[in-house]
mmCIF file of C-alpha atoms and ligand atoms in Angstrom:
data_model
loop_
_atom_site.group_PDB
_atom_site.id
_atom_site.type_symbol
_atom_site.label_atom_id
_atom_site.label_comp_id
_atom_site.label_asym_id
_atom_site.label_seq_id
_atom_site.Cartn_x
_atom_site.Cartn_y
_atom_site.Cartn_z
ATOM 1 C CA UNK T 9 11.059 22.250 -15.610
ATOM 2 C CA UNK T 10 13.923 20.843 -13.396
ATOM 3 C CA UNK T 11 14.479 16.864 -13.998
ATOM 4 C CA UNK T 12 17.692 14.334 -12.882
ATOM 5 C CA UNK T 13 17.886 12.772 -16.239
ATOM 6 C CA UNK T 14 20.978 10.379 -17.421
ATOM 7 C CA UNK T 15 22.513 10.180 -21.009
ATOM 8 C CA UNK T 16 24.767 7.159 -20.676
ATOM 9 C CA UNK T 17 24.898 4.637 -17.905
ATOM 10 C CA UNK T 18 27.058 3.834 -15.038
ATOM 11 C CA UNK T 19 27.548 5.158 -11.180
ATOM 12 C CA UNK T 20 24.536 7.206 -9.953
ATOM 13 C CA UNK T 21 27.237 9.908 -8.959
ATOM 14 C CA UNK T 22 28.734 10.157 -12.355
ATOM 15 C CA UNK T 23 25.938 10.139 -14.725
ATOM 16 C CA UNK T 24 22.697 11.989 -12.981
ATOM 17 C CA UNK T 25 22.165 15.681 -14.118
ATOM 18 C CA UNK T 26 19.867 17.825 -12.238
ATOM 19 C CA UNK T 27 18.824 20.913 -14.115
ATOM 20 C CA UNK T 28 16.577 22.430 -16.585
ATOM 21 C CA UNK T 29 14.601 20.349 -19.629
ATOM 22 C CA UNK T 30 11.161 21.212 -21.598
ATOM 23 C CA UNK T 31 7.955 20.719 -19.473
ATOM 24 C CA UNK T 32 6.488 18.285 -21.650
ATOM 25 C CA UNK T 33 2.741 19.089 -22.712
ATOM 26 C CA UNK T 34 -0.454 16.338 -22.790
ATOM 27 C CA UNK T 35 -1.297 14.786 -26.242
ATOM 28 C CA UNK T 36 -4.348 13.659 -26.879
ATOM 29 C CA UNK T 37 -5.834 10.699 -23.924
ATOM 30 C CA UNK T 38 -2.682 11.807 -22.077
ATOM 31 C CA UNK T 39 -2.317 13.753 -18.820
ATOM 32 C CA UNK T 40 0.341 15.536 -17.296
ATOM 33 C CA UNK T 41 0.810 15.459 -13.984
ATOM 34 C CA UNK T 42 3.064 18.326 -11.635
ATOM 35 C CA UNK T 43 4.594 15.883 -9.585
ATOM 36 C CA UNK T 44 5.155 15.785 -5.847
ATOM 37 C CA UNK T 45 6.947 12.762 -5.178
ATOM 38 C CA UNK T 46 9.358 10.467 -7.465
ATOM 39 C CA UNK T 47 9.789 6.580 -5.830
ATOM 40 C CA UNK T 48 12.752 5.116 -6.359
ATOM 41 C CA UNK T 49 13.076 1.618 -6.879
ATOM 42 C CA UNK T 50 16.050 -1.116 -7.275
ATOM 43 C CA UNK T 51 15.176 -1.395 -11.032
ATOM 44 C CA UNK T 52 15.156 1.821 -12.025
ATOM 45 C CA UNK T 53 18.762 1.928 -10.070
ATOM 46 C CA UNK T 54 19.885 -1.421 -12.119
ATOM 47 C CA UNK T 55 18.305 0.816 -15.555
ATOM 48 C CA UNK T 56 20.908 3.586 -14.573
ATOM 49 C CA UNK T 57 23.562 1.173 -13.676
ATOM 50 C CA UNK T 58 23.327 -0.383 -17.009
ATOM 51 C CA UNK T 59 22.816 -3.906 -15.371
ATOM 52 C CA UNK T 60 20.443 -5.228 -17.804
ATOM 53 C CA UNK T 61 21.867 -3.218 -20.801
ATOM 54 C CA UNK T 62 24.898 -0.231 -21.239
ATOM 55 C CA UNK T 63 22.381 0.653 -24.430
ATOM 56 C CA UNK T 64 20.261 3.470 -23.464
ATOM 57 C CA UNK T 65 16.564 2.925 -25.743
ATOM 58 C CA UNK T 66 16.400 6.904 -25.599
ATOM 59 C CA UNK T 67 19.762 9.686 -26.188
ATOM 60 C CA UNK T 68 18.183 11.007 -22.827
ATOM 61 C CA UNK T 69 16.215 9.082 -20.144
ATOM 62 C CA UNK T 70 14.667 10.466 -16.922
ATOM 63 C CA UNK T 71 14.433 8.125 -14.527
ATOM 64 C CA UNK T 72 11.908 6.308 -12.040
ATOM 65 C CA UNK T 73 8.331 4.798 -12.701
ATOM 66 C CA UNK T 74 6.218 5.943 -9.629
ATOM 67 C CA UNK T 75 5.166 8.922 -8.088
ATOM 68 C CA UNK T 76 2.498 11.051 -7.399
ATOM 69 C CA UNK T 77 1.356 14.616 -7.964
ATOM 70 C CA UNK T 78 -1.575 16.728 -9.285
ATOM 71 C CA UNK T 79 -3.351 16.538 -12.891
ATOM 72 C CA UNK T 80 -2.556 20.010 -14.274
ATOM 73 C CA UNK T 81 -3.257 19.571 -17.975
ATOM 74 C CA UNK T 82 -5.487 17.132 -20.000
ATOM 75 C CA UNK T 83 -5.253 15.972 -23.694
ATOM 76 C CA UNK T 84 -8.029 15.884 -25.960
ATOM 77 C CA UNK T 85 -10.292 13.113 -25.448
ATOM 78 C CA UNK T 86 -9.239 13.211 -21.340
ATOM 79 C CA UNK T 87 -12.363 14.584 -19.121
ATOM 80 C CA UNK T 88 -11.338 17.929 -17.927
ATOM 81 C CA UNK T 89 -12.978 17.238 -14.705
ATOM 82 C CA UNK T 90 -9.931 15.498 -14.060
ATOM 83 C CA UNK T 91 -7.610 18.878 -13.660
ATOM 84 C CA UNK T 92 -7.057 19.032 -10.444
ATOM 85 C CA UNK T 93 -6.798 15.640 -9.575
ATOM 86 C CA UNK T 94 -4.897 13.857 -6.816
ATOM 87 C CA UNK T 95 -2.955 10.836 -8.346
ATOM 88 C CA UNK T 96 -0.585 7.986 -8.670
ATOM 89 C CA UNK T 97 1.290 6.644 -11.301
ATOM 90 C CA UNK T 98 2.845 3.171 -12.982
ATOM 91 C CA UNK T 99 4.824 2.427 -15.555
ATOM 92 C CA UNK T 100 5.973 6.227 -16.115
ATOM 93 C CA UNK T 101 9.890 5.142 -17.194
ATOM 94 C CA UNK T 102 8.909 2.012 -18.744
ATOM 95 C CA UNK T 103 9.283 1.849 -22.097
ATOM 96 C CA UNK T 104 9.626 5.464 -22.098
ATOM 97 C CA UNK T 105 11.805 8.119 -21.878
ATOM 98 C CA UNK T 106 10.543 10.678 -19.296
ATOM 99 C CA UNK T 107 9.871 9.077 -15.886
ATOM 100 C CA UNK T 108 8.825 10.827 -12.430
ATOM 101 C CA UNK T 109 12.275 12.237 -11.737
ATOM 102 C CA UNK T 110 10.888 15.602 -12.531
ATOM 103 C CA UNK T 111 8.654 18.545 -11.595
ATOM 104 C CA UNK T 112 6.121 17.116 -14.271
ATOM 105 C CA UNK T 113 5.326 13.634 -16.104
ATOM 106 C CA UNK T 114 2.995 13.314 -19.019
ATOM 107 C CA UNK T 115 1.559 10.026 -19.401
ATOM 108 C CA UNK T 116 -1.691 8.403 -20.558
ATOM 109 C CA UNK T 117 -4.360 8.845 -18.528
ATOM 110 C CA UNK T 118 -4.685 5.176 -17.309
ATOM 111 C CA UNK T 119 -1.572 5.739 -16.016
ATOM 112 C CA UNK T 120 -2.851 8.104 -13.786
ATOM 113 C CA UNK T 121 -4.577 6.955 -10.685
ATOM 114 C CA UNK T 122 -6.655 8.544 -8.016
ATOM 115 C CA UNK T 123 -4.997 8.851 -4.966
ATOM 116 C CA UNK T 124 -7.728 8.758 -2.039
ATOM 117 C CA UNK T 125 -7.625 12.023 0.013
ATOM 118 C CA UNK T 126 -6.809 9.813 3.066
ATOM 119 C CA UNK T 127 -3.012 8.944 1.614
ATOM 120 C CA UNK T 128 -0.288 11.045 1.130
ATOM 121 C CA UNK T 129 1.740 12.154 -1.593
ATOM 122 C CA UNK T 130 4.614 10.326 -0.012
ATOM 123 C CA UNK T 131 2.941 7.148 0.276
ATOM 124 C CA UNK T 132 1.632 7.268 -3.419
ATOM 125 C CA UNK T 133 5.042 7.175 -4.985
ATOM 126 C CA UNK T 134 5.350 3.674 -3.681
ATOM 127 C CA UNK T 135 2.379 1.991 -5.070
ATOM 128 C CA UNK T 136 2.798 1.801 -8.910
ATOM 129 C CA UNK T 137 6.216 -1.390 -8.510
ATOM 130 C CA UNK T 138 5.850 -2.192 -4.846
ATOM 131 C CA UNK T 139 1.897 -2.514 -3.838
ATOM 132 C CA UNK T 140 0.776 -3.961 -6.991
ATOM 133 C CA UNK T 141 4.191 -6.650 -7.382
ATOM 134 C CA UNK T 142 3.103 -7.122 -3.733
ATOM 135 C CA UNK T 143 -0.515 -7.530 -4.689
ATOM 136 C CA UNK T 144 0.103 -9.502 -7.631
ATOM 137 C CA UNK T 145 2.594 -12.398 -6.036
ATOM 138 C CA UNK T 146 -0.461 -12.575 -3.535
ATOM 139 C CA UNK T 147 -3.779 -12.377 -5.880
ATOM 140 C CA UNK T 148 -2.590 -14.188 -8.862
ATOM 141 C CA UNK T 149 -3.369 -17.932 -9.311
ATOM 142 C CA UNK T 150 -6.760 -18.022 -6.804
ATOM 143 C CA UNK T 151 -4.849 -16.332 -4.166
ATOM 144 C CA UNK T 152 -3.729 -17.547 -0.706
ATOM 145 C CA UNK T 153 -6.958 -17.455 1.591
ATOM 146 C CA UNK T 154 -6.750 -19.999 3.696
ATOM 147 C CA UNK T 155 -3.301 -21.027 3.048
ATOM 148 C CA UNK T 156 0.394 -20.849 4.299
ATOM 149 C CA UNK T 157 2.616 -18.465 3.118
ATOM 150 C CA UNK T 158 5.940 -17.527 3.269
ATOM 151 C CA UNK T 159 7.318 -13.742 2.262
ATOM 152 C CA UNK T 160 10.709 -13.601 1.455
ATOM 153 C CA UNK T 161 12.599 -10.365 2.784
ATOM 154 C CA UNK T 162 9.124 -9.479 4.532
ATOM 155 C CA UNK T 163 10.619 -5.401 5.524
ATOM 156 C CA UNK T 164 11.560 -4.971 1.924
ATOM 157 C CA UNK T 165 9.248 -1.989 -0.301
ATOM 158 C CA UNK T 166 7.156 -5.478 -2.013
ATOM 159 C CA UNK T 167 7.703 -7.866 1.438
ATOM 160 C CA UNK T 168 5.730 -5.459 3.216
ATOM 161 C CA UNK T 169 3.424 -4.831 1.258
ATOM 162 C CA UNK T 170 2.570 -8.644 0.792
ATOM 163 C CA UNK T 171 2.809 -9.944 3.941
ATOM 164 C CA UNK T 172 -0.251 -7.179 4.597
ATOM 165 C CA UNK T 173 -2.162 -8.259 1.308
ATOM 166 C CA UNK T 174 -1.737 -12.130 2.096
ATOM 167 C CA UNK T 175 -3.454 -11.166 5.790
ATOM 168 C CA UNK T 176 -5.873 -9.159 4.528
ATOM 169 C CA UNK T 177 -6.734 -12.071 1.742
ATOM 170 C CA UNK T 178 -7.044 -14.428 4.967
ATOM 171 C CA UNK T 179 -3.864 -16.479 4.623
ATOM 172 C CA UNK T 180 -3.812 -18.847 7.677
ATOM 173 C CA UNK T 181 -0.092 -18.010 8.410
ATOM 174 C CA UNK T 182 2.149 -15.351 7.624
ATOM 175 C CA UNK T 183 6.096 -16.600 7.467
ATOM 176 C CA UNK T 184 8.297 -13.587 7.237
ATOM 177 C CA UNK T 185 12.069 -13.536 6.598
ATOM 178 C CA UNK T 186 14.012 -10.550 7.745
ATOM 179 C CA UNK T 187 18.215 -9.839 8.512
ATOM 180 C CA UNK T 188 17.838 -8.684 12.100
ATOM 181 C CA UNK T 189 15.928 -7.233 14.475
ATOM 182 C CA UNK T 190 15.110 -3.280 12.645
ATOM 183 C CA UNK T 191 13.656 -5.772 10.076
ATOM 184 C CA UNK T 192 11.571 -8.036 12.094
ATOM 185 C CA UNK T 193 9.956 -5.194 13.527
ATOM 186 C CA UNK T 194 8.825 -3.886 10.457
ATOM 187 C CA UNK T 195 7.287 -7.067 9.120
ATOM 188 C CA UNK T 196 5.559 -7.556 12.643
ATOM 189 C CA UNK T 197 4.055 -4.220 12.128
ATOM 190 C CA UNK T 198 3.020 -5.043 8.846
ATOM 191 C CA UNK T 199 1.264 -8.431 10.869
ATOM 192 C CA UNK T 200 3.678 -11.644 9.673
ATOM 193 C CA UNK T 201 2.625 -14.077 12.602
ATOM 194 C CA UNK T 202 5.946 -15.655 12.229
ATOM 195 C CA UNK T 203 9.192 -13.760 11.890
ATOM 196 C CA UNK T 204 12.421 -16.167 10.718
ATOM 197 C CA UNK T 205 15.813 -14.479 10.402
ATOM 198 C CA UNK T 206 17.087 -16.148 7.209
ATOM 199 C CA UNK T 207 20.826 -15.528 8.476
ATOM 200 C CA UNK T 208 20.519 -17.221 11.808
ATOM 201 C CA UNK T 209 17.745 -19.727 10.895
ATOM 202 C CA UNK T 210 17.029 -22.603 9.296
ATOM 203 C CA UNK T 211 13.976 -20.949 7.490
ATOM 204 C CA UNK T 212 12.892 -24.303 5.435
ATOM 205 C CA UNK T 213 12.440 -26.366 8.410
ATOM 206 C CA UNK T 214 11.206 -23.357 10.760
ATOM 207 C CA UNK T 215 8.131 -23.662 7.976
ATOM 208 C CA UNK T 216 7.895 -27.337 7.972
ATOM 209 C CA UNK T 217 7.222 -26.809 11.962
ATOM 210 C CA UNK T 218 4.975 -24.666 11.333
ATOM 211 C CA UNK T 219 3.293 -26.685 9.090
ATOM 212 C CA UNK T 220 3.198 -29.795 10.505
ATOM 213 C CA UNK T 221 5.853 -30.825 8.110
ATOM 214 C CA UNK T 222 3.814 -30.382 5.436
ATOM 215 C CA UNK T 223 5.706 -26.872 4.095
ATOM 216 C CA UNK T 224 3.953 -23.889 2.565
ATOM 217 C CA UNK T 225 1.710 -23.401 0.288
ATOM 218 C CA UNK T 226 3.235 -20.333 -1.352
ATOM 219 C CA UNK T 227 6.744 -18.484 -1.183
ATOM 220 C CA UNK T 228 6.673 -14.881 -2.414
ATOM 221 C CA UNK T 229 9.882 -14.818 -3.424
ATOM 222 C CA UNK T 230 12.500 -11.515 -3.476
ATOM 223 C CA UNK T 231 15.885 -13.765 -4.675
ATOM 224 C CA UNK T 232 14.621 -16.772 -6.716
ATOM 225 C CA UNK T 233 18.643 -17.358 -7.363
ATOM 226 C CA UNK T 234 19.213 -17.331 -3.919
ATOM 227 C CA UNK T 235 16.461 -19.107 -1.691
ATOM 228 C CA UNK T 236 15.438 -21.463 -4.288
ATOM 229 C CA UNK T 237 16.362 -24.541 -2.653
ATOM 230 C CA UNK T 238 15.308 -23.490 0.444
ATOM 231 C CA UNK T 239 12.029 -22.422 -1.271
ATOM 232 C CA UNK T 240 11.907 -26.005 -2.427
ATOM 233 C CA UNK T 241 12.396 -27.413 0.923
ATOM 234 C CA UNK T 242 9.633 -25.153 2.419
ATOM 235 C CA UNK T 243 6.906 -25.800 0.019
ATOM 236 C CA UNK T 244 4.365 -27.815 0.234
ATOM 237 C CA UNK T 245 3.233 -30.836 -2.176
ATOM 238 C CA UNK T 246 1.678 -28.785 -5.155
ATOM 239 C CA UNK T 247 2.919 -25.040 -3.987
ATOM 240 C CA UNK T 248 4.021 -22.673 -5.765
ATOM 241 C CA UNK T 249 6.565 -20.053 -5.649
ATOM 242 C CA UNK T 250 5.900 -16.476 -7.143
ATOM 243 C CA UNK T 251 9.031 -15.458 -8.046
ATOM 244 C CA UNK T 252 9.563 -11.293 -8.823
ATOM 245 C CA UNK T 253 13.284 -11.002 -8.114
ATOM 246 C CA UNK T 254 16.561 -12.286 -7.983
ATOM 247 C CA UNK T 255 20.151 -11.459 -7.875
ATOM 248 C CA UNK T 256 21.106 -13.574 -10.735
ATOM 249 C CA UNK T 257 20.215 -13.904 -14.582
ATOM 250 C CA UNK T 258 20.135 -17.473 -14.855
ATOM 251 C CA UNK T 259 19.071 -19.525 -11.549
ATOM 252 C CA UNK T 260 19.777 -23.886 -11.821
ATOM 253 C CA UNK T 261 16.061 -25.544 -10.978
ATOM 254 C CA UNK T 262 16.713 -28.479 -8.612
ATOM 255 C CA UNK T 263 14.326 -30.201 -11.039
ATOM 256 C CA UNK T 264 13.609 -33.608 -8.861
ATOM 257 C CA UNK T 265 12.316 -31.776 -5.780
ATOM 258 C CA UNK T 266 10.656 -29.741 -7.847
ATOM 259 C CA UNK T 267 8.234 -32.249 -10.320
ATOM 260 C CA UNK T 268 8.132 -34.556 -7.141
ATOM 261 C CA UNK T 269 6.290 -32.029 -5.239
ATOM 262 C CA UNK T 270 4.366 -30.562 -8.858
ATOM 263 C CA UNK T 271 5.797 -27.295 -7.650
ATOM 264 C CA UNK T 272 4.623 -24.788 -9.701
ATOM 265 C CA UNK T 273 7.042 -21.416 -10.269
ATOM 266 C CA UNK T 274 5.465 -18.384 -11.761
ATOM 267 C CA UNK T 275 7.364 -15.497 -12.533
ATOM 268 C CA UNK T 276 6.232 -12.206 -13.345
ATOM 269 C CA UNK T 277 7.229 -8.495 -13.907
ATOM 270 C CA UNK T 278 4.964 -5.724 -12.840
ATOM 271 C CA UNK T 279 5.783 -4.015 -15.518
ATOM 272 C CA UNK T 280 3.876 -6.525 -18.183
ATOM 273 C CA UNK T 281 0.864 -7.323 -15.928
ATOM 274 C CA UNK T 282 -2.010 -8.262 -18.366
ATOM 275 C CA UNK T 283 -5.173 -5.752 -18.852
ATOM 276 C CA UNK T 284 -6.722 -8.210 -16.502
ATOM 277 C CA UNK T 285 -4.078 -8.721 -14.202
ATOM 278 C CA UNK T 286 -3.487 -4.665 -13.562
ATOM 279 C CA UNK T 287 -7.493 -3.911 -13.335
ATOM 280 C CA UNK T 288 -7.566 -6.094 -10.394
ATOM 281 C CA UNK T 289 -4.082 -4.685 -8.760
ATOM 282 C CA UNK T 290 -5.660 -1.376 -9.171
ATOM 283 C CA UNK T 291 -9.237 -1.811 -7.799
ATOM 284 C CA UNK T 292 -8.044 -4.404 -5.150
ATOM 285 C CA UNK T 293 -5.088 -1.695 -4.007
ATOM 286 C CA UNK T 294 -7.272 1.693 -4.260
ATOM 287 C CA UNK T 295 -9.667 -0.752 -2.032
ATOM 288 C CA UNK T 296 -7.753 -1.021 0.539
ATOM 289 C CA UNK T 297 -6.353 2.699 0.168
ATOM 290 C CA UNK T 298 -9.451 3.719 0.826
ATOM 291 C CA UNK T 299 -10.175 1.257 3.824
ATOM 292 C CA UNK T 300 -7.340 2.828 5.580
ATOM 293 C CA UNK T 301 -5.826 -0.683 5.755
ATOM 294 C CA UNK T 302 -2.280 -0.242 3.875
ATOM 295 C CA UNK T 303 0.591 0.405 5.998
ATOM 296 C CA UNK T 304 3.294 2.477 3.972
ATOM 297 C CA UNK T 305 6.530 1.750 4.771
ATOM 298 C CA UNK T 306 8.684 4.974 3.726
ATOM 299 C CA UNK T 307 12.366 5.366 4.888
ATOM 300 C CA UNK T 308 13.969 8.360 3.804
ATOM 301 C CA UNK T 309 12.794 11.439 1.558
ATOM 302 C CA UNK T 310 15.487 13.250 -0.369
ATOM 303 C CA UNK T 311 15.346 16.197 -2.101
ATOM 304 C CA UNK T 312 15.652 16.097 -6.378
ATOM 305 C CA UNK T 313 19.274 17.692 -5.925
ATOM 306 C CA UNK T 314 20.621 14.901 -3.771
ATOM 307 C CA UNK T 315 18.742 12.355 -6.272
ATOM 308 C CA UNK T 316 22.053 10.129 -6.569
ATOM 309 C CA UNK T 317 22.357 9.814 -3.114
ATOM 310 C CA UNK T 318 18.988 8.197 -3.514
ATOM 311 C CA UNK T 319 20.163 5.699 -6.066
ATOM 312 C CA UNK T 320 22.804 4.705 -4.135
ATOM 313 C CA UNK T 321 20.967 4.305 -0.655
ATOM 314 C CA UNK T 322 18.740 2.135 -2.981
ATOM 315 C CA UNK T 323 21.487 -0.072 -4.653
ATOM 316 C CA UNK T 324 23.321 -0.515 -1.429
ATOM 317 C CA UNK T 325 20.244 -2.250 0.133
ATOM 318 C CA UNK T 326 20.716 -0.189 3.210
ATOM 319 C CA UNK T 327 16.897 1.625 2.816
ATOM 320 C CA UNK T 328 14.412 -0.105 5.223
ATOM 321 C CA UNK T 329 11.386 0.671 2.975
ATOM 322 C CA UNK T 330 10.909 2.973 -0.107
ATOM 323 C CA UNK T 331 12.978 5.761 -1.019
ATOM 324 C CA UNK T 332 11.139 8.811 -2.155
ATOM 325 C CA UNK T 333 12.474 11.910 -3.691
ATOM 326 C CA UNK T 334 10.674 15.161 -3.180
ATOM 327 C CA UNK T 335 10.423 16.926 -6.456
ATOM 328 C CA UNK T 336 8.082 19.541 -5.916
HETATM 329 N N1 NAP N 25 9.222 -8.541 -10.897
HETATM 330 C C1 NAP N 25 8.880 -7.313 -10.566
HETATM 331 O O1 NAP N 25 7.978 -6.743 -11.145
HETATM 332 C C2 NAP N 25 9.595 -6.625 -9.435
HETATM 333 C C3 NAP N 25 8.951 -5.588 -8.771
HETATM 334 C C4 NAP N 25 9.574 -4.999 -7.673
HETATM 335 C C5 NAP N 25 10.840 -5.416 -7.287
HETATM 336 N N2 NAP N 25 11.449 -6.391 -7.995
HETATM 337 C C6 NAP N 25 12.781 -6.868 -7.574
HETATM 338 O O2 NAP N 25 12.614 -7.456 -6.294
HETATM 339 C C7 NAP N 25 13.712 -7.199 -5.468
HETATM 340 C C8 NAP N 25 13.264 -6.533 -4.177
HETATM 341 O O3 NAP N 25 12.693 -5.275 -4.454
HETATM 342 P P1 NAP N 25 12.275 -4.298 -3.250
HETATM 343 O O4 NAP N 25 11.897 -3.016 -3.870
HETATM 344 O O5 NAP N 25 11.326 -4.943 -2.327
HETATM 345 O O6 NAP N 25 13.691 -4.141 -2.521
HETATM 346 P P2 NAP N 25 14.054 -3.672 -1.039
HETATM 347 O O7 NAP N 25 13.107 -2.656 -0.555
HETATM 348 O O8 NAP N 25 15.497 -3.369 -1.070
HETATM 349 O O9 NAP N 25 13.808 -4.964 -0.167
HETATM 350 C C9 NAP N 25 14.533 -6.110 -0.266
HETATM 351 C C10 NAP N 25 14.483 -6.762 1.117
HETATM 352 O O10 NAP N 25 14.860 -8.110 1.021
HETATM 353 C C11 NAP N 25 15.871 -8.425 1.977
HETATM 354 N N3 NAP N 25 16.708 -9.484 1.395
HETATM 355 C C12 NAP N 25 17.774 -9.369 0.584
HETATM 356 N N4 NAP N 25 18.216 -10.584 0.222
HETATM 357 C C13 NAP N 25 17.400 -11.488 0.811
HETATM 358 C C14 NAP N 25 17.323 -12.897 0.798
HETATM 359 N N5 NAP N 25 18.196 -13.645 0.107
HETATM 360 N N6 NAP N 25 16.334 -13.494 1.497
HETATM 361 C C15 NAP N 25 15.444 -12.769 2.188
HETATM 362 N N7 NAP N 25 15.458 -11.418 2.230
HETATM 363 C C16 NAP N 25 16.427 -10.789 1.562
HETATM 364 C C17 NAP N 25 16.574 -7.095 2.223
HETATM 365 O O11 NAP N 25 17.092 -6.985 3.504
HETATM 366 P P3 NAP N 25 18.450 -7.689 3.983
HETATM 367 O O12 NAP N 25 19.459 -7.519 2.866
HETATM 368 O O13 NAP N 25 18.815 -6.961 5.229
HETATM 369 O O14 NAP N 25 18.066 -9.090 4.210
HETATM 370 C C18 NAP N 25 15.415 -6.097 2.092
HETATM 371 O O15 NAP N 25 14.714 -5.961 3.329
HETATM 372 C C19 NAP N 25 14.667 -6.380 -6.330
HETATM 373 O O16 NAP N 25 15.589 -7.238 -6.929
HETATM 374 C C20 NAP N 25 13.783 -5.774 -7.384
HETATM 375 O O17 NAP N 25 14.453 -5.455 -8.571
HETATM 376 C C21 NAP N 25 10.860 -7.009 -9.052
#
């Protein structure tokens, strides 16, 4: 099969291969999927830059967690009535060696989601990180109906995503941040009631107007290293802050705004959701999937052969939404 695969890390130009590998076969409670679509997300870019780690865990690594394709093959122990099978996927590079970068992924069959007939390839390649982080920094911790939130970098591939979930969930206001006026359009389409550009504006105290200077009641945070002490002058008494990103490895805690407003910070990683945690992503996402109510916002679809062109589109942060890669 043709894959982009890496053997070392370093610039996407100078260490992604396209060419020829084994199509991998499914093991038993595996599937394998032929893959339409490869999304490309900034970790999976910081993986091949060697950001967290120069030390590959495999000689040979293909890149990217999410896509989506067609079940082709089925393992022992997998339903065969699942050949044939529109899907998504998660998790395909984490952990693991062969990711969606390719014509075909084999993965177990968890892994392997339904896509409803009414989305499209395209726009399943940028659920498995971005819809359920999104979903997550929204659900977890009894949610946000009825409260205030604030989405940090709400045009981003998770931003949009959440400011959607938080108004679907019945948050009573919406707080985007956005660089300029591309951006704010975006997160208006996605249905932010409030649009703050975080270059030109004070966003803490355009949330404390908002609230009445009271401050939000939850900040779903992008760059934790970055906005944190505006995050802290935002929120609310008891708030909290779910953190999934930030620029820098270790972050100082302004630790007496924090306890005197009990501000709770919860981080998380998609990758490591609980059991529980990823059941509920998954049924509350293929929900709304099949509602019709998820807004995908794709920018860009490259070809496999122009794959580090991709990775660098991604790392530069000039994408307005997900990258996708066509590899069928
Ligand atoms: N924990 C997890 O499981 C998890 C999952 C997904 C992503 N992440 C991480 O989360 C980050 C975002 O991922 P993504 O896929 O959404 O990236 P993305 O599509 O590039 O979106 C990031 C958005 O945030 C904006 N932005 C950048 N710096 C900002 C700041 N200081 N304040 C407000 N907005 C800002 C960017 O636009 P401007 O630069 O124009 O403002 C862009 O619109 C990445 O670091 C990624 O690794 C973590």
């Amino acid at each position: 099969m043709l894959a982009a695969f890496y053997t070392r890390t370093g610039p996407a130009r100078e260490v992604l291969t396209v060419g020829e590998i084994e199509t991998p076969e499914a093991g038993p409670g595996e599937v394998r999927v032929r893959l339409a679509t490869s999304g490309v997300n900034p970790s999976d870019v910081k993986t091949r830059g060697g950001v967290r780690s120069r030390e590959l865990p495999f000689p040979r690594i293909v890149p990217h967690s999410d896509g989506a394709g067609v079940i082709d093959q089925v393992g022992d122990g997998v339903p065969p009535g699942r050949l044939g099978e529109r899907v998504w996927v998660w998790n395909a590079a984490w952990g693991r060696p062969c990711g969606t970068a390719a014509q075909f992924v084999v993965l177990p069959a968890q892994q392997a989601v339904p896509l409803p007939a009414n989305t499209s390839l395209e726009a399943g390649a940028c659920l498995g990180i971005p819809a359920l982080t999104a979903y997550h920094a929204v659900h977890c911790n009894g949610g946000v109906a009825g409260k205030t939130v604030l989405v940090a970098g709400g045009a981003g591939a998770v931003g949009h995503y959440a400011i959607q979930f938080a108004k679907i969930a019945g948050a009573r206001l919406v707080v985007a941040t956005v660089s300029g006026a591309a951006k704010a359009a975006l997160a208006r389409d996605a249905g932010a009631d409030v649009i703050v550009n975080y270059r030109t504006e004070d966003v803490a105290q355009r949330c404390l107007d908002l609230t009445a200077g009271t401050g939000v009641d939850r900040i779903v945070e992008l760059d934790l290293a970055v906005n944190l002490k505006t995050d802290m002058a935002a929120l609310r008494r008891d708030g909290e802050i779910t953190a999934y990103g930030s620029s820098l490895p270790e972050i100082p805690v302004p630790f007496f705004p924090a306890i005197l407003k009990n501000a709770r910070l919860q981080f998380f990683i998609v990758y490591n959701l609980s059991d529980a945690d990823r059941k509920s992503g998954l049924a509350g996402v293929t929900a709304l999937l099949n509602q019709d109510r998820l807004k995908h916002n794709l920018d860009g679809r490259l070809p496999l052969a122009r794959i580090a062109e991709a990775h660098e589109l991604v790392e530069g942060g000039q994408a307005l939404g997900n990258v996708v890669i066509d590899v069928a």
